[in-house]
Amino acid sequence: MINMMEVQGLTFTYSGAPEPSLNNIMLPIEKNKVTALIGPSGCGKSTLLRAMNRIHDLYPGHHYEGAINLLNSDEQAYTDILGLKKEAEMIRLRQRVGMIFQKPTPFPMTVAENIAYGLRLTGVKKRIEVQEVIEKSLKDAALWNEVKNRLNDDARGLSGGQQQRLCIARAIALKPEVILFDEPTSALDPISTLAIEEMISVLREKYSICIVTHNMQQAARISDYTGFMYLGEMIEFDQTDTIFMKPSVKQTEDYISGRFG
Amino acid sequence: MRLLMNKVFLVLATTAAMIGLFFLAWILFTLCIKGVAGINLHVFTNDLVNGGLRNVIVGQLMLSGIATLFGIPLGMLAGVYLQEYGGNSKLTEFIRDLSDVMMSAPSIVVGTFVYAVVVIPTGHTSGWAGVLALFILMVPIIVRTTDDMLKLVPIELREAGMAIGASKYHVTMNIVIRYARAGILTGILLAFARVVGETAPLLYSSGSSQFWSTDLTSTFPSLTVSIYNLATMPDEEMVQLGWTGAFLLTAMVLFINIIGRYASNKTRR
Ligand SMILES: Nc1ncnc2c1ncn2[C@@H]1O[C@H](COP(=O)(O)OP(=O)(O)OP(=O)(O)O)[C@@H](O)[C@H]1O
Ligand SMILES: [Mg+2]
């Protein structure tokens, strides 16, 4: 086994906040596995996820301590992404570590352009190549059959579930190594949710995945590892079976059995 | 007692609205009656000197159009700066306040200002002076619309753009502005409608001319200024021409406004 990412002793403080929102967090993201983050609202799950592609840095003044190591493409060594400064490095980071948000965020363009856009920014210009990637990503995101005749329609005309799968297609078109999901199904109906869960279990073969979810069954169904967070701390991290069957910390047990949270 | 107060207020408010509407209807009615009577092909094919309005209509559209052409890039750039790059700095607040003040500045003041800084030094009225006056009136409106429309773009969309590796510049140009495109376009259209009907800023800047001209360096034909001049002439025919011009101007402004509203309704859906 090999870790794609390793969060090591991360302490994160929002700009102007008196206290850190994350305290000394440890979290490995194993390659080609699904890691789930659970915990009550406000415990810092999104904050942690958003540190892992440094999307926090859109806004000035936040403060990181510790390290977040990302495996280099040659798989020989790790780079601490908290050390990145230049815009070009940040862009490269976000191409390698993709992110899917809670609310679907289609760009104001056609379905095809939504996918082609990020691709063109990476320098892929040839039309045929772009079209191939569009088709392949939409197939991987289990959306191709539904939209193959609507590629030139405005993406905002798709249903919520389709929009979310389009966002996933858009992310995987860039061939990321890690995909971060922040409650990707909480705004969707059960059928779209199922479609996305199935897709995630397929995506695991190619990508390393970290998913935040409020739905405990979802975490149990799709993840290999689960981390339980509470008040900015990583209370327990283990294999998903262990966390749900015989957690070693009392707080974890209380949370998953629904006694608090 | 409270019910009675309610009724009284309702009656007062309705009456006030009725009075307002009555005068509006009266103005429009008179305008139509007097204006339509004078409309014929002759008006559109002859210049003012020959009893037509061709040169002044074209002149008015040129003045406003060129002012818009210059106003769009400056106003939009400033609006984008305020919303996307300015943050909450003092400078941002200052520019916002300044453009709000400019927006409510009486247009005659702008006209007088241009008179002082352009017309007096150059010694004569000119098309460019008129363009400058309209430009000054217009830019704050475009700044404000752009600022407001970009504010409506969901923050998640910007984050999503960054998350696929777009730079701030790309997110702004390709995603944020595109999302707000229709709203900004409507704002520009309404700003155009606003300046196309202005008289005061042109009175001492472009002046008006009886003759066909596309030379912005000299006194320039203007519809609004001509209406103002025609209305006070002793000659019946000239006054009639003034009414016709007023009617055409109103129809034009109304038309642009309707397009603008239609477009903005369409985007809100
Ligand atoms: N921009 C911000 N500035 C300051 N504090 C913030 C900011 N965003 C979040 N916080 C705080 O950080 C803590 C963690 O928030 P976070 O959004 O990570 O929680 P979460 O676990 O994702 O919750 P939820 O399940 O509700 O999404 C909360 O106490 C929150 O108030
Ligand atoms: Mg969250």
Coordinates of C-alpha atoms and ligand atoms in Angstrom, one line a residue:
Chain A
M1 CA 0.0 0.0 0.0
I2 CA 1.1 3.5 -0.8
N3 CA -0.3 6.8 0.4
M4 CA -1.2 9.4 -2.3
M5 CA -1.5 12.2 0.3
E6 CA -0.5 12.5 3.9
V7 CA -1.9 15.3 6.2
Q8 CA 0.6 15.6 9.0
G9 CA 0.0 17.7 12.1
L10 CA -2.2 20.2 10.3
T11 CA -3.4 23.1 12.3
F12 CA -5.5 25.6 10.4
T13 CA -6.7 29.0 11.5
Y14 CA -9.2 31.1 9.5
S15 CA -8.2 34.7 8.9
G16 CA -9.2 36.7 11.9
A17 CA -10.4 33.7 13.9
P18 CA -9.1 33.6 17.6
E19 CA -8.8 29.8 17.6
P20 CA -7.7 27.2 15.0
S21 CA -10.5 25.3 13.3
L22 CA -8.3 22.3 12.9
N23 CA -5.9 21.0 15.5
N24 CA -2.9 18.7 14.7
I25 CA -4.8 16.7 12.1
M26 CA -3.3 13.4 10.8
L27 CA -4.9 11.8 7.8
P28 CA -3.4 9.4 5.1
I29 CA -5.2 9.2 1.8
E30 CA -4.3 5.7 0.4
K31 CA -3.8 5.3 -3.3
N32 CA -6.8 3.9 -5.1
K33 CA -8.9 3.8 -2.0
V34 CA -11.9 5.8 -0.8
T35 CA -11.4 7.6 2.5
A36 CA -14.5 9.1 4.2
L37 CA -14.7 11.9 6.7
I38 CA -17.6 12.0 9.1
G39 CA -18.5 14.1 12.1
P40 CA -21.1 16.5 13.4
S41 CA -21.7 19.9 11.6
G42 CA -19.0 22.4 12.2
C43 CA -16.3 19.9 13.2
G44 CA -14.0 21.0 10.4
K45 CA -14.5 18.4 7.6
S46 CA -14.9 21.0 4.8
T47 CA -12.0 23.0 6.3
L48 CA -9.7 20.0 6.1
L49 CA -10.8 19.1 2.6
R50 CA -10.3 22.6 1.3
A51 CA -6.8 22.7 2.7
M52 CA -5.9 19.7 0.6
N53 CA -6.2 21.6 -2.7
R54 CA -5.5 24.9 -1.0
I55 CA -8.7 26.4 -2.2
H56 CA -8.7 28.4 1.1
D57 CA -6.0 30.5 -0.5
L58 CA -8.6 32.3 -2.6
Y59 CA -9.1 34.4 0.4
P60 CA -6.1 36.0 2.1
G61 CA -5.0 35.7 5.7
H62 CA -5.6 32.1 6.6
H63 CA -2.8 30.3 8.5
Y64 CA -1.5 26.8 8.1
E65 CA 0.9 24.9 10.3
G66 CA 2.2 21.3 9.7
A67 CA 2.4 19.6 6.4
I68 CA 0.3 18.1 3.6
N69 CA 2.4 15.8 1.5
L70 CA 1.4 14.9 -2.0
L71 CA 3.1 12.0 -3.8
N72 CA 5.2 13.2 -6.7
S73 CA 4.2 11.9 -10.2
D74 CA 7.4 9.7 -10.2
E75 CA 6.1 8.1 -6.9
Q76 CA 9.6 8.5 -5.4
A77 CA 9.1 11.3 -3.0
Y78 CA 6.5 13.7 -1.5
T79 CA 6.1 17.4 -1.8
D80 CA 4.6 19.5 1.0
I81 CA 1.9 21.4 -0.8
L82 CA 1.8 24.0 2.0
G83 CA 5.1 25.2 0.7
L84 CA 3.7 26.1 -2.7
K85 CA 3.6 29.9 -3.4
K86 CA 3.5 30.7 -7.1
E87 CA 0.2 30.8 -9.0
A88 CA 1.4 28.3 -11.5
E89 CA 2.2 25.8 -8.8
M90 CA -1.2 26.3 -7.3
I91 CA -2.8 25.7 -10.7
R92 CA -0.8 22.5 -11.1
L93 CA -1.8 21.4 -7.6
R94 CA -5.5 21.9 -8.4
Q95 CA -5.2 20.0 -11.6
R96 CA -3.7 17.1 -9.7
V97 CA -6.2 17.3 -6.8
G98 CA -9.7 17.8 -8.1
M99 CA -12.7 18.9 -6.0
I100 CA -16.4 18.4 -6.2
F101 CA -18.6 20.7 -4.2
Q102 CA -21.9 20.2 -2.4
K103 CA -23.9 22.3 -4.8
P104 CA -23.5 21.5 -8.4
T105 CA -21.5 24.3 -10.1
P106 CA -21.8 24.0 -13.9
F107 CA -20.0 26.9 -15.7
P108 CA -22.2 29.2 -17.8
M109 CA -21.3 27.3 -21.0
T110 CA -22.5 24.3 -23.0
V111 CA -22.1 20.8 -21.6
A112 CA -19.1 20.1 -23.9
E113 CA -17.4 23.4 -23.1
N114 CA -17.7 22.7 -19.4
I115 CA -15.3 19.8 -19.9
A116 CA -13.2 21.3 -22.6
Y117 CA -12.6 24.5 -20.6
G118 CA -10.3 23.1 -18.0
L119 CA -8.6 20.9 -20.6
R120 CA -7.7 23.8 -22.8
L121 CA -6.2 25.6 -19.9
T122 CA -3.8 22.7 -19.5
G123 CA -2.7 23.2 -23.1
V124 CA -4.7 20.6 -24.9
K125 CA -5.8 22.4 -28.1
K126 CA -6.4 19.7 -30.7
R127 CA -10.2 19.4 -31.5
I128 CA -10.2 15.7 -31.9
E129 CA -8.2 15.1 -28.7
V130 CA -10.6 17.4 -26.8
Q131 CA -13.6 15.6 -28.2
E132 CA -12.2 12.2 -27.2
V133 CA -11.6 13.4 -23.7
I134 CA -15.2 14.9 -23.5
E135 CA -16.7 11.6 -24.5
K136 CA -14.5 9.5 -22.3
S137 CA -15.0 11.6 -19.2
L138 CA -18.8 11.7 -19.7
K139 CA -18.8 7.9 -20.0
D140 CA -16.7 7.6 -16.8
A141 CA -19.1 9.9 -15.0
A142 CA -22.0 7.7 -16.2
L143 CA -23.6 10.7 -18.0
W144 CA -22.8 10.1 -21.7
N145 CA -26.0 8.3 -22.6
E146 CA -28.1 11.1 -21.1
V147 CA -26.3 14.0 -22.7
K148 CA -24.8 12.7 -25.9
N149 CA -27.4 14.6 -27.9
R150 CA -27.3 17.7 -25.7
L151 CA -23.6 18.4 -25.8
N152 CA -24.2 21.9 -27.2
D153 CA -26.9 22.9 -24.8
D154 CA -26.4 25.1 -21.8
A155 CA -25.2 23.0 -18.9
R156 CA -27.5 24.8 -16.5
G157 CA -30.4 23.1 -18.2
L158 CA -29.4 19.7 -16.9
S159 CA -31.0 18.3 -13.8
G160 CA -29.2 18.7 -10.4
G161 CA -27.9 15.1 -10.5
Q162 CA -26.8 15.4 -14.1
Q163 CA -25.1 18.7 -13.2
Q164 CA -23.2 17.1 -10.4
R165 CA -22.1 14.2 -12.6
L166 CA -21.0 16.8 -15.2
C167 CA -18.9 18.4 -12.5
I168 CA -17.3 15.1 -11.8
A169 CA -16.7 14.5 -15.5
R170 CA -15.1 18.0 -15.7
A171 CA -12.8 17.1 -12.8
I172 CA -11.7 13.7 -14.2
A173 CA -11.1 15.1 -17.7
L174 CA -8.0 16.6 -16.2
K175 CA -6.7 13.2 -15.0
P176 CA -6.3 14.2 -11.4
E177 CA -4.6 11.9 -9.0
V178 CA -6.8 12.7 -6.0
I179 CA -10.5 13.7 -6.1
L180 CA -12.0 15.5 -3.0
F181 CA -15.8 15.3 -2.6
D182 CA -17.5 17.6 -0.1
E183 CA -21.0 16.2 0.5
P184 CA -21.5 15.6 -3.2
T185 CA -25.0 14.0 -2.8
S186 CA -26.6 16.0 0.0
A187 CA -28.4 18.1 -2.5
L188 CA -29.6 15.2 -4.6
D189 CA -32.5 12.7 -4.7
P190 CA -31.9 9.0 -3.8
I191 CA -31.6 7.8 -7.4
S192 CA -29.0 10.4 -8.4
T193 CA -27.2 9.7 -5.1
L194 CA -27.1 6.0 -5.9
A195 CA -25.7 6.8 -9.4
I196 CA -22.9 8.9 -7.9
E197 CA -22.1 6.3 -5.2
E198 CA -21.8 3.6 -7.9
M199 CA -19.6 5.9 -9.9
I200 CA -17.3 6.5 -6.9
S201 CA -16.7 2.8 -6.4
V202 CA -15.7 2.6 -10.1
L203 CA -13.5 5.7 -9.9
R204 CA -11.5 4.2 -7.1
E205 CA -9.7 2.0 -9.6
K206 CA -8.1 5.0 -11.2
Y207 CA -8.1 7.7 -8.5
S208 CA -7.6 8.2 -4.8
I209 CA -10.7 9.6 -3.2
C210 CA -11.5 11.5 -0.1
I211 CA -15.2 12.2 0.6
V212 CA -17.0 14.2 3.3
T213 CA -20.4 12.9 4.1
H214 CA -23.2 13.3 6.6
N215 CA -24.7 10.1 5.6
M216 CA -23.3 7.3 7.7
Q217 CA -24.6 4.5 5.5
Q218 CA -23.0 6.1 2.6
A219 CA -19.6 6.2 4.4
A220 CA -20.1 2.5 5.3
R221 CA -21.1 1.5 1.8
I222 CA -18.5 3.2 -0.3
S223 CA -15.4 3.8 1.8
D224 CA -12.3 1.7 2.7
Y225 CA -11.2 4.1 5.5
T226 CA -13.1 6.4 7.7
G227 CA -12.0 9.3 9.9
F228 CA -14.2 10.6 12.6
M229 CA -13.7 14.3 13.4
Y230 CA -15.0 16.3 16.3
L231 CA -14.4 20.0 17.2
G232 CA -11.4 20.3 14.9
E233 CA -9.7 17.1 16.0
M234 CA -9.3 13.8 14.3
I235 CA -10.7 11.6 17.0
E236 CA -10.3 8.2 15.3
F237 CA -9.1 7.0 11.9
D238 CA -9.2 3.4 10.8
Q239 CA -10.6 0.9 8.3
T240 CA -14.2 1.6 7.7
D241 CA -15.3 -1.8 9.1
T242 CA -13.4 -1.2 12.3
I243 CA -14.9 2.3 12.8
F244 CA -18.4 1.0 12.3
M245 CA -18.1 -2.4 14.0
K246 CA -15.8 -1.9 17.0
P247 CA -14.5 1.7 17.3
S248 CA -11.9 2.1 20.0
V249 CA -13.0 5.6 21.1
K250 CA -16.2 6.1 23.0
Q251 CA -17.1 9.4 21.1
T252 CA -16.9 7.6 17.8
E253 CA -19.2 4.9 19.0
D254 CA -21.7 7.4 20.4
Y255 CA -21.7 9.3 17.1
I256 CA -22.2 6.4 14.8
S257 CA -24.9 4.9 16.9
G258 CA -26.6 8.3 16.7
R259 CA -26.3 9.2 20.4
F260 CA -25.0 12.6 19.7
G261 CA -24.2 14.9 16.8
Chain B
M1 CA -59.5 53.2 14.5
R2 CA -56.6 51.4 13.0
L3 CA -58.9 50.2 10.2
L4 CA -59.9 53.7 9.5
M5 CA -56.3 54.9 9.3
N6 CA -55.6 52.0 6.9
K7 CA -58.5 53.1 4.7
V8 CA -57.4 56.8 4.7
F9 CA -53.9 55.9 3.8
L10 CA -55.1 53.6 1.0
V11 CA -57.2 56.3 -0.4
L12 CA -54.4 58.9 -0.2
A13 CA -51.9 56.6 -1.8
T14 CA -54.3 55.6 -4.6
T15 CA -55.1 59.3 -5.3
A16 CA -51.4 60.2 -5.4
A17 CA -50.8 57.4 -7.8
M18 CA -53.7 58.4 -9.9
I19 CA -52.6 62.0 -10.1
G20 CA -49.1 60.9 -11.2
L21 CA -50.5 58.5 -13.8
F22 CA -52.9 61.2 -15.0
F23 CA -50.1 63.6 -15.8
L24 CA -48.0 60.9 -17.4
A25 CA -50.9 59.8 -19.6
W26 CA -51.6 63.5 -20.4
I27 CA -47.9 64.1 -21.5
L28 CA -47.8 60.9 -23.6
F29 CA -51.2 61.6 -25.1
T30 CA -50.3 65.2 -26.1
L31 CA -46.9 63.9 -27.4
C32 CA -48.6 61.3 -29.6
I33 CA -51.3 63.6 -30.9
K34 CA -48.9 66.4 -31.8
G35 CA -45.9 64.2 -32.7
V36 CA -47.5 61.6 -34.9
A37 CA -49.2 64.4 -37.0
G38 CA -45.8 65.5 -38.2
I39 CA -44.3 62.2 -39.1
N40 CA -43.6 61.5 -42.8
L41 CA -40.8 60.4 -45.0
H42 CA -39.6 64.0 -45.4
V43 CA -38.6 64.1 -41.7
F44 CA -36.2 61.2 -42.1
T45 CA -34.7 62.1 -45.5
N46 CA -34.0 65.8 -44.9
D47 CA -31.7 67.7 -42.5
L48 CA -32.9 70.3 -40.1
V49 CA -32.0 73.1 -42.5
N50 CA -34.6 71.7 -44.9
G51 CA -37.3 71.0 -42.3
G52 CA -36.3 67.4 -41.6
L53 CA -34.6 65.7 -38.6
R54 CA -32.2 63.3 -40.3
N55 CA -29.0 65.0 -39.3
V56 CA -30.0 65.5 -35.7
I57 CA -31.2 62.0 -35.2
V58 CA -28.0 60.5 -36.6
G59 CA -26.0 63.1 -34.6
Q60 CA -27.7 62.2 -31.3
L61 CA -27.1 58.5 -31.9
M62 CA -23.5 59.1 -32.8
L63 CA -22.9 61.2 -29.7
S64 CA -24.5 58.6 -27.4
G65 CA -23.0 55.6 -29.3
I66 CA -19.5 56.9 -29.2
A67 CA -19.8 57.8 -25.5
T68 CA -21.0 54.2 -24.9
L69 CA -18.2 52.7 -26.9
F70 CA -15.7 54.5 -24.6
G71 CA -17.8 54.0 -21.5
I72 CA -18.1 50.2 -21.8
P73 CA -14.5 49.3 -21.4
L74 CA -13.7 51.8 -18.7
G75 CA -16.9 51.2 -16.7
M76 CA -16.6 47.5 -16.9
L77 CA -13.0 47.4 -16.0
A78 CA -13.7 49.5 -12.9
G79 CA -16.7 47.4 -12.0
V80 CA -14.6 44.2 -12.3
Y81 CA -11.9 45.7 -10.2
L82 CA -14.3 46.7 -7.5
Q83 CA -16.0 43.3 -7.3
E84 CA -13.1 40.9 -8.1
Y85 CA -9.9 42.5 -7.1
G86 CA -10.7 45.4 -4.7
G87 CA -11.7 43.4 -1.7
N88 CA -12.8 45.6 1.2
S89 CA -10.1 48.1 0.9
K90 CA -10.5 51.9 1.5
L91 CA -9.8 52.5 -2.2
T92 CA -12.7 50.2 -3.2
E93 CA -15.1 52.0 -0.9
F94 CA -13.9 55.3 -2.1
I95 CA -14.4 54.5 -5.8
R96 CA -17.9 53.0 -5.0
D97 CA -18.9 56.2 -3.1
L98 CA -17.5 58.4 -5.8
S99 CA -19.3 56.7 -8.6
D100 CA -22.6 56.8 -6.6
V101 CA -22.1 60.5 -6.2
M102 CA -21.3 60.9 -9.8
M103 CA -24.4 59.0 -10.8
S104 CA -26.7 61.4 -9.0
A105 CA -24.8 64.5 -10.2
P106 CA -27.2 66.9 -12.0
S107 CA -26.5 66.6 -15.8
I108 CA -26.4 70.4 -16.2
V109 CA -23.4 70.4 -13.9
V110 CA -21.6 67.9 -16.1
G111 CA -22.5 70.0 -19.1
T112 CA -21.1 73.2 -17.5
F113 CA -18.0 71.3 -16.4
V114 CA -17.3 70.2 -20.0
Y115 CA -18.0 73.7 -21.2
A116 CA -15.4 75.0 -18.8
V117 CA -12.7 72.5 -19.5
V118 CA -13.2 71.9 -23.2
V119 CA -15.4 74.4 -24.9
I120 CA -13.8 77.6 -23.4
P121 CA -10.2 76.5 -24.0
T122 CA -10.9 75.4 -27.6
G123 CA -13.1 78.3 -28.3
H124 CA -16.1 76.5 -29.8
T125 CA -18.6 73.7 -29.1
S126 CA -17.8 70.3 -30.6
G127 CA -19.0 66.8 -31.0
W128 CA -16.2 65.5 -28.8
A129 CA -17.2 67.8 -26.0
G130 CA -20.7 66.4 -26.2
V131 CA -19.3 62.8 -26.3
L132 CA -17.2 63.6 -23.2
A133 CA -20.2 65.0 -21.3
L134 CA -22.3 61.9 -22.0
F135 CA -19.4 59.7 -21.2
I136 CA -19.0 61.3 -17.8
L137 CA -22.7 60.7 -17.2
M138 CA -22.6 57.1 -18.3
V139 CA -19.4 55.6 -16.8
P140 CA -20.7 55.6 -13.2
I141 CA -23.9 53.8 -14.3
I142 CA -21.9 51.1 -16.1
V143 CA -19.5 50.8 -13.1
R144 CA -22.5 50.3 -10.8
T145 CA -24.3 47.8 -13.0
T146 CA -21.1 45.7 -13.5
D147 CA -20.4 45.8 -9.8
D148 CA -23.9 44.8 -8.9
M149 CA -24.2 42.1 -11.5
L150 CA -20.9 40.5 -10.5
K151 CA -21.9 40.5 -6.9
L152 CA -24.8 38.2 -7.9
V153 CA -22.4 35.5 -9.2
P154 CA -22.3 32.7 -6.7
I155 CA -19.0 32.4 -4.8
E156 CA -19.1 28.6 -5.4
L157 CA -18.7 29.2 -9.1
R158 CA -15.5 31.1 -8.6
E159 CA -14.2 28.4 -6.3
A160 CA -15.2 25.7 -8.8
G161 CA -13.3 27.6 -11.5
M162 CA -10.2 27.8 -9.3
A163 CA -10.6 24.1 -8.4
I164 CA -10.1 23.0 -12.0
G165 CA -7.0 25.0 -12.2
A166 CA -8.1 28.2 -13.8
S167 CA -6.2 31.4 -12.8
K168 CA -8.0 34.3 -11.2
Y169 CA -7.9 36.1 -14.6
H170 CA -9.4 33.2 -16.4
V171 CA -12.1 32.7 -13.8
T172 CA -13.0 36.4 -14.0
M173 CA -13.0 36.6 -17.8
N174 CA -14.5 33.2 -18.8
I175 CA -16.8 32.3 -16.0
V176 CA -17.8 35.2 -13.8
I177 CA -18.4 37.8 -16.5
R178 CA -20.0 35.2 -18.7
Y179 CA -22.4 34.3 -15.9
A180 CA -23.3 38.0 -15.5
R181 CA -23.2 38.8 -19.2
A182 CA -26.9 39.4 -19.8
G183 CA -27.3 41.5 -16.7
I184 CA -24.4 43.7 -17.6
L185 CA -25.7 44.0 -21.2
T186 CA -29.0 45.2 -19.9
G187 CA -27.3 47.7 -17.7
I188 CA -25.4 49.1 -20.6
L189 CA -28.5 49.3 -22.7
L190 CA -30.3 51.2 -19.9
A191 CA -27.3 53.5 -19.5
F192 CA -27.5 54.2 -23.2
A193 CA -31.2 54.9 -23.0
R194 CA -30.5 57.3 -20.2
V195 CA -27.9 59.4 -22.0
V196 CA -29.6 59.3 -25.4
G197 CA -32.4 61.5 -24.1
E198 CA -30.2 64.1 -22.3
T199 CA -30.3 67.7 -23.3
A200 CA -28.6 69.6 -20.5
P201 CA -25.1 68.1 -20.9
L202 CA -25.2 68.8 -24.6
L203 CA -26.6 72.3 -24.6
Y204 CA -23.2 74.0 -24.1
S205 CA -20.9 71.2 -25.2
S206 CA -21.9 69.8 -28.6
G207 CA -24.4 72.6 -29.3
S208 CA -26.5 71.7 -32.3
S209 CA -26.3 72.2 -36.0
Q210 CA -28.8 72.5 -38.8
F211 CA -26.5 70.7 -41.2
W212 CA -25.4 67.2 -41.8
S213 CA -22.1 66.5 -40.1
T214 CA -20.0 63.6 -39.0
D215 CA -17.1 65.8 -37.9
L216 CA -16.8 65.6 -34.2
T217 CA -14.3 68.4 -34.0
S218 CA -16.9 71.1 -34.6
T219 CA -20.4 71.9 -33.5
F220 CA -22.5 68.8 -33.8
P221 CA -26.2 68.1 -34.6
S222 CA -28.2 67.0 -31.6
L223 CA -31.8 65.9 -31.5
T224 CA -32.5 66.9 -27.9
V225 CA -30.8 70.3 -28.2
S226 CA -32.7 70.9 -31.4
I227 CA -36.0 70.0 -29.8
Y228 CA -35.2 72.6 -27.1
N229 CA -34.5 75.2 -29.8
L230 CA -37.4 74.4 -32.0
A231 CA -39.9 74.5 -29.2
T232 CA -39.3 78.2 -28.6
M233 CA -39.4 79.3 -32.2
P234 CA -42.2 81.6 -33.4
D235 CA -42.7 79.6 -36.6
E236 CA -45.6 77.1 -36.4
E237 CA -43.9 74.6 -38.6
M238 CA -40.7 74.6 -36.6
V239 CA -42.7 74.0 -33.4
Q240 CA -44.4 71.1 -35.1
L241 CA -41.0 69.6 -36.0
G242 CA -40.0 69.9 -32.4
W243 CA -43.1 67.9 -31.4
T244 CA -42.2 65.2 -33.9
G245 CA -38.6 65.1 -32.6
A246 CA -39.9 64.8 -29.1
F247 CA -42.2 61.9 -30.1
L248 CA -39.5 60.1 -31.9
L249 CA -37.1 60.5 -29.0
T250 CA -39.6 59.2 -26.5
A251 CA -40.4 56.2 -28.7
M252 CA -36.7 55.4 -29.1
V253 CA -36.0 55.6 -25.3
L254 CA -39.1 53.5 -24.6
F255 CA -38.1 50.9 -27.2
I256 CA -34.6 50.6 -25.7
N257 CA -36.0 50.3 -22.2
I258 CA -38.4 47.6 -23.3
I259 CA -35.5 45.6 -24.9
G260 CA -33.5 46.0 -21.7
R261 CA -36.3 44.9 -19.4
Y262 CA -37.1 41.9 -21.7
A263 CA -33.5 40.8 -21.7
S264 CA -33.2 41.1 -17.9
N265 CA -36.4 39.2 -17.3
K266 CA -35.2 36.5 -19.6
T267 CA -32.0 36.1 -17.6
R268 CA -33.7 36.0 -14.2
R269 CA -35.5 32.9 -15.2
Ligands
LIG1 N1 -14.6 31.4 6.3 C1 -14.6 31.1 7.7 N2 -14.1 32.0 8.6 C2 -14.0 31.7 9.9 N3 -14.5 30.5 10.4 C3 -15.0 29.6 9.6 C4 -15.1 29.8 8.2 N4 -15.6 28.7 7.6 C5 -15.8 27.9 8.6 N5 -15.5 28.4 9.8 C6 -15.5 27.7 11.1 O1 -14.7 26.5 11.0 C7 -15.3 25.5 11.7 C8 -15.4 24.2 10.8 O2 -16.2 24.5 9.7 P1 -16.5 23.5 8.5 O3 -17.2 24.2 7.5 O4 -15.2 22.9 8.1 O5 -17.4 22.4 9.2 P2 -18.0 21.1 8.5 O6 -17.5 20.0 9.3 O7 -17.7 21.0 7.1 O8 -19.5 21.3 8.8 P3 -20.8 20.9 7.9 O9 -20.9 19.4 8.1 O10 -21.9 21.7 8.5 O11 -20.4 21.2 6.5 C9 -16.7 25.9 12.2 O12 -16.6 26.2 13.5 C10 -16.9 27.2 11.3 O13 -17.7 28.1 12.1
MG2 MG -18.9 21.2 5.3

